[in-house]
Structure formats: structure tokens, C-alpha cells
PDB file of C-alpha atoms in Angstrom:
ATOM      1  CA  MET B 173      37.209  56.899  34.355  1.00  0.00           C
ATOM      2  CA  THR B 174      39.679  56.940  31.491  1.00  0.00           C
ATOM      3  CA  LEU B 175      42.052  59.639  30.300  1.00  0.00           C
ATOM      4  CA  GLU B 176      41.514  59.051  26.591  1.00  0.00           C
ATOM      5  CA  ALA B 177      43.714  60.266  23.770  1.00  0.00           C
ATOM      6  CA  GLY B 178      42.510  59.889  20.189  1.00  0.00           C
ATOM      7  CA  ILE B 179      44.416  58.033  17.456  1.00  0.00           C
ATOM      8  CA  CYS B 180      43.863  58.481  13.724  1.00  0.00           C
ATOM      9  CA  PRO B 181      44.690  55.856  11.038  1.00  0.00           C
ATOM     10  CA  ASN B 182      47.969  57.716  10.309  1.00  0.00           C
ATOM     11  CA  GLY B 183      49.219  57.220  13.881  1.00  0.00           C
ATOM     12  CA  HIS B 184      48.760  60.798  15.094  1.00  0.00           C
ATOM     13  CA  VAL B 185      47.731  61.033  18.746  1.00  0.00           C
ATOM     14  CA  SER B 186      45.993  63.957  20.452  1.00  0.00           C
ATOM     15  CA  TYR B 187      44.524  64.739  23.825  1.00  0.00           C
ATOM     16  CA  PRO B 188      41.700  65.319  24.224  1.00  0.00           C
ATOM     17  CA  THR B 189      40.110  63.242  21.493  1.00  0.00           C
ATOM     18  CA  HIS B 190      38.639  64.986  18.450  1.00  0.00           C
ATOM     19  CA  PRO B 191      36.176  63.813  15.793  1.00  0.00           C
ATOM     20  CA  ARG B 192      38.956  64.499  13.251  1.00  0.00           C
ATOM     21  CA  CYS B 193      42.722  64.452  13.736  1.00  0.00           C
ATOM     22  CA  PRO B 194      44.097  67.986  14.252  1.00  0.00           C
ATOM     23  CA  GLU B 195      47.227  66.973  12.298  1.00  0.00           C
ATOM     24  CA  CYS B 196      45.792  65.399   9.114  1.00  0.00           C
ATOM     25  CA  GLY B 197      41.989  65.608   9.285  1.00  0.00           C
ATOM     26  CA  GLU B 198      41.353  61.850   9.303  1.00  0.00           C
ATOM     27  CA  PRO B 199      38.739  60.495  11.740  1.00  0.00           C
ATOM     28  CA  GLN B 200      40.081  59.495  15.152  1.00  0.00           C
ATOM     29  CA  GLU B 201      38.677  55.971  15.242  1.00  0.00           C
ATOM     30  CA  GLU B 202      40.814  54.563  18.062  1.00  0.00           C
ATOM     31  CA  THR B 203      41.667  55.717  21.559  1.00  0.00           C
ATOM     32  CA  MET B 204      44.279  54.961  24.166  1.00  0.00           C
ATOM     33  CA  ASP B 205      43.930  55.323  27.927  1.00  0.00           C
ATOM     34  CA  LEU B 206      46.672  57.420  29.524  1.00  0.00           C
ATOM     35  CA  SER B 207      45.387  57.077  33.108  1.00  0.00           C
ATOM     36  CA  ASP B 208      47.962  54.395  34.037  1.00  0.00           C
ATOM     37  CA  GLU B 209      50.902  56.147  32.344  1.00  0.00           C
ATOM     38  CA  ARG B 210      53.470  58.535  33.760  1.00  0.00           C
ATOM     39  CA  ALA B 211      54.342  61.847  32.128  1.00  0.00           C
ATOM     40  CA  GLU B 212      56.954  64.583  32.369  1.00  0.00           C
ATOM     41  CA  VAL B 213      56.176  68.223  33.169  1.00  0.00           C
ATOM     42  CA  VAL B 214      57.007  70.395  30.135  1.00  0.00           C
ATOM     43  CA  THR B 215      55.932  73.699  31.684  1.00  0.00           C
ATOM     44  CA  TRP B 216      53.745  74.891  34.531  1.00  0.00           C
ATOM     45  CA  THR B 217      52.185  78.005  36.029  1.00  0.00           C
ATOM     46  CA  THR B 218      50.215  79.021  39.084  1.00  0.00           C
ATOM     47  CA  SER B 219      47.091  81.139  38.683  1.00  0.00           C
ATOM     48  CA  THR B 220      45.946  83.325  41.551  1.00  0.00           C
ATOM     49  CA  ALA B 221      42.958  84.737  39.655  1.00  0.00           C
ATOM     50  CA  THR B 222      40.817  81.675  39.028  1.00  0.00           C
ATOM     51  CA  PRO B 223      37.240  81.314  37.764  1.00  0.00           C
ATOM     52  CA  PRO B 224      34.461  80.918  40.352  1.00  0.00           C
ATOM     53  CA  GLY B 225      34.613  77.508  42.015  1.00  0.00           C
ATOM     54  CA  VAL B 226      38.213  76.744  41.018  1.00  0.00           C
ATOM     55  CA  ARG B 227      40.749  76.438  43.834  1.00  0.00           C
ATOM     56  CA  GLU B 228      43.040  79.403  44.402  1.00  0.00           C
ATOM     57  CA  PRO B 229      45.921  79.322  43.822  1.00  0.00           C
ATOM     58  CA  ASN B 230      45.600  76.799  41.007  1.00  0.00           C
ATOM     59  CA  THR B 231      48.794  75.201  39.717  1.00  0.00           C
ATOM     60  CA  MET B 232      48.490  73.861  36.169  1.00  0.00           C
ATOM     61  CA  ALA B 233      50.985  71.973  34.018  1.00  0.00           C
ATOM     62  CA  ILE B 234      51.421  70.802  30.460  1.00  0.00           C
ATOM     63  CA  VAL B 235      52.750  67.258  30.627  1.00  0.00           C
ATOM     64  CA  GLU B 236      54.153  64.967  27.967  1.00  0.00           C
ATOM     65  CA  PHE B 237      53.355  61.248  27.838  1.00  0.00           C
ATOM     66  CA  ASP B 238      56.060  59.169  26.120  1.00  0.00           C
ATOM     67  CA  ILE B 239      54.322  56.802  23.694  1.00  0.00           C
ATOM     68  CA  SER B 240      57.435  55.939  21.667  1.00  0.00           C
ATOM     69  CA  HIS B 241      57.041  52.274  22.664  1.00  0.00           C
ATOM     70  CA  LEU B 242      53.892  52.086  20.523  1.00  0.00           C
ATOM     71  CA  ASP B 243      53.969  51.581  16.769  1.00  0.00           C
ATOM     72  CA  LEU B 244      52.545  55.026  15.943  1.00  0.00           C
ATOM     73  CA  GLU B 245      53.664  58.070  13.964  1.00  0.00           C
ATOM     74  CA  ASP B 246      53.695  60.259  17.094  1.00  0.00           C
ATOM     75  CA  THR B 247      56.141  59.504  19.910  1.00  0.00           C
ATOM     76  CA  PHE B 248      54.498  61.667  22.583  1.00  0.00           C
ATOM     77  CA  VAL B 249      51.184  63.307  23.472  1.00  0.00           C
ATOM     78  CA  ARG B 250      50.747  66.410  25.614  1.00  0.00           C
ATOM     79  CA  ALA B 251      47.964  67.248  28.038  1.00  0.00           C
ATOM     80  CA  LEU B 252      47.058  70.227  30.234  1.00  0.00           C
ATOM     81  CA  GLY B 253      45.735  69.810  33.746  1.00  0.00           C
ATOM     82  CA  GLN B 254      45.786  70.851  37.377  1.00  0.00           C
ATOM     83  CA  VAL B 255      48.632  69.661  39.616  1.00  0.00           C
ATOM     84  CA  THR B 256      47.919  68.146  43.047  1.00  0.00           C
ATOM     85  CA  SER B 257      50.750  70.156  44.631  1.00  0.00           C
ATOM     86  CA  ASP B 258      52.247  73.631  44.310  1.00  0.00           C
ATOM     87  CA  ASP B 259      55.667  71.971  44.546  1.00  0.00           C
ATOM     88  CA  VAL B 260      56.305  71.140  40.870  1.00  0.00           C
ATOM     89  CA  GLU B 261      59.160  71.848  38.469  1.00  0.00           C
ATOM     90  CA  THR B 262      59.798  71.407  34.756  1.00  0.00           C
ATOM     91  CA  GLY B 263      61.111  67.875  34.207  1.00  0.00           C
ATOM     92  CA  ASP B 264      59.241  66.363  37.166  1.00  0.00           C
ATOM     93  CA  VAL B 265      57.588  62.996  36.594  1.00  0.00           C
ATOM     94  CA  VAL B 266      53.852  62.937  37.335  1.00  0.00           C
ATOM     95  CA  GLU B 267      51.031  60.450  37.173  1.00  0.00           C
ATOM     96  CA  PRO B 268      47.346  61.140  36.598  1.00  0.00           C
ATOM     97  CA  VAL B 269      45.046  60.807  39.612  1.00  0.00           C
ATOM     98  CA  TYR B 270      41.262  60.991  39.329  1.00  0.00           C
ATOM     99  CA  VAL B 271      39.417  63.478  41.550  1.00  0.00           C
ATOM    100  CA  GLU B 272      35.646  63.708  41.949  1.00  0.00           C
ATOM    101  CA  GLU B 273      35.535  67.506  41.700  1.00  0.00           C
ATOM    102  CA  LEU B 274      38.014  69.651  39.787  1.00  0.00           C
ATOM    103  CA  ARG B 275      35.899  72.633  40.782  1.00  0.00           C
ATOM    104  CA  ASP B 276      33.077  73.329  43.209  1.00  0.00           C
ATOM    105  CA  PRO B 277      29.768  72.409  41.503  1.00  0.00           C
ATOM    106  CA  ASP B 278      27.850  74.781  43.790  1.00  0.00           C
ATOM    107  CA  VAL B 279      29.685  77.850  42.432  1.00  0.00           C
ATOM    108  CA  GLY B 280      29.681  79.356  38.964  1.00  0.00           C
ATOM    109  CA  LEU B 281      27.495  79.391  35.870  1.00  0.00           C
ATOM    110  CA  LYS B 282      26.140  75.847  36.231  1.00  0.00           C
ATOM    111  CA  SER B 283      25.634  76.022  40.007  1.00  0.00           C
ATOM    112  CA  GLY B 284      21.840  75.906  39.637  1.00  0.00           C
ATOM    113  CA  ASN B 285      22.054  72.591  37.786  1.00  0.00           C
ATOM    114  CA  PRO B 286      25.216  70.699  38.848  1.00  0.00           C
ATOM    115  CA  GLU B 287      23.952  67.442  37.297  1.00  0.00           C
ATOM    116  CA  SER B 288      24.245  69.038  33.838  1.00  0.00           C
ATOM    117  CA  GLN B 289      28.049  68.808  33.843  1.00  0.00           C
ATOM    118  CA  GLU B 290      30.807  66.341  34.706  1.00  0.00           C
ATOM    119  CA  TRP B 291      32.829  67.792  37.592  1.00  0.00           C
ATOM    120  CA  GLY B 292      35.430  65.044  37.972  1.00  0.00           C
ATOM    121  CA  GLY B 293      38.671  64.652  36.079  1.00  0.00           C
ATOM    122  CA  TYR B 294      42.396  64.130  36.364  1.00  0.00           C
ATOM    123  CA  ARG B 295      45.132  66.081  38.123  1.00  0.00           C
ATOM    124  CA  TRP B 296      48.854  65.460  37.789  1.00  0.00           C
ATOM    125  CA  ASP B 297      50.453  64.072  40.947  1.00  0.00           C
ATOM    126  CA  PRO B 298      54.262  64.414  41.246  1.00  0.00           C
ATOM    127  CA  VAL B 299      55.883  61.015  41.763  1.00  0.00           C
TER     128      VAL B 299
END
């Protein structure tokens, strides 16, 4: 599974992808996979009041992927996600790791039909 960011013709990058670039409105016709890249924690928080089926406590972080080595207008792209550990600090380096279930498919609004939704995704794992 890929961790796709969208790229518009003007070199703006956003995660997740959008039909149109949030910066300029042009179609996002290209993508880049961030799943093999490392990122830096910009900020983080731990939630102790989570939705049904989500682990508690749930540590989340906004991370920044450095894409300055690419010939694009943007030099970084940010993403929000769960962290694999409660031991995380601003400035930590993380890498995305795929998990089969970000939440329990047997709990919550879609619990009667778990096949109707994708339950897997990426968490940030401190390096």
C-alpha cells in the first residue's frame, strides 16, 4: 500500500491527494509515494478520549517530509497520523509503517459492515 501525496503541474504537493490542488486549484495529475521516506515530527498530542474502536490513549503527530531534493515548487509536505509509540518528541525522525487495522473494525458506526471501509493505513514509527 502506498502513502500517496498529490502533485499539481505547478509543483505544489499535498497529502492526502485532492482532485484539485489546495494551493492553486490545478488538477493533481501526478502522485509521489512517501511510504519509503523519513519525516520529522512537527508537533504531536495524545488523546485520551478517542472515538469507538480507536486505541486509547492515541498519540498522533503532524510530520514533515523533506522533498527539497525534487524539482518541485514545494520543499516539504506534511501529514497527520498515529504514532506507534507514546515516546515521541518534536524533532524526532519517524518513518511510515503500514498496519492492517488503525481501528477495530468490529466497533463503531461501520461495525455491521466492516468490508465497506478500508481499515489499514500508516502510523509513524520513531527511528
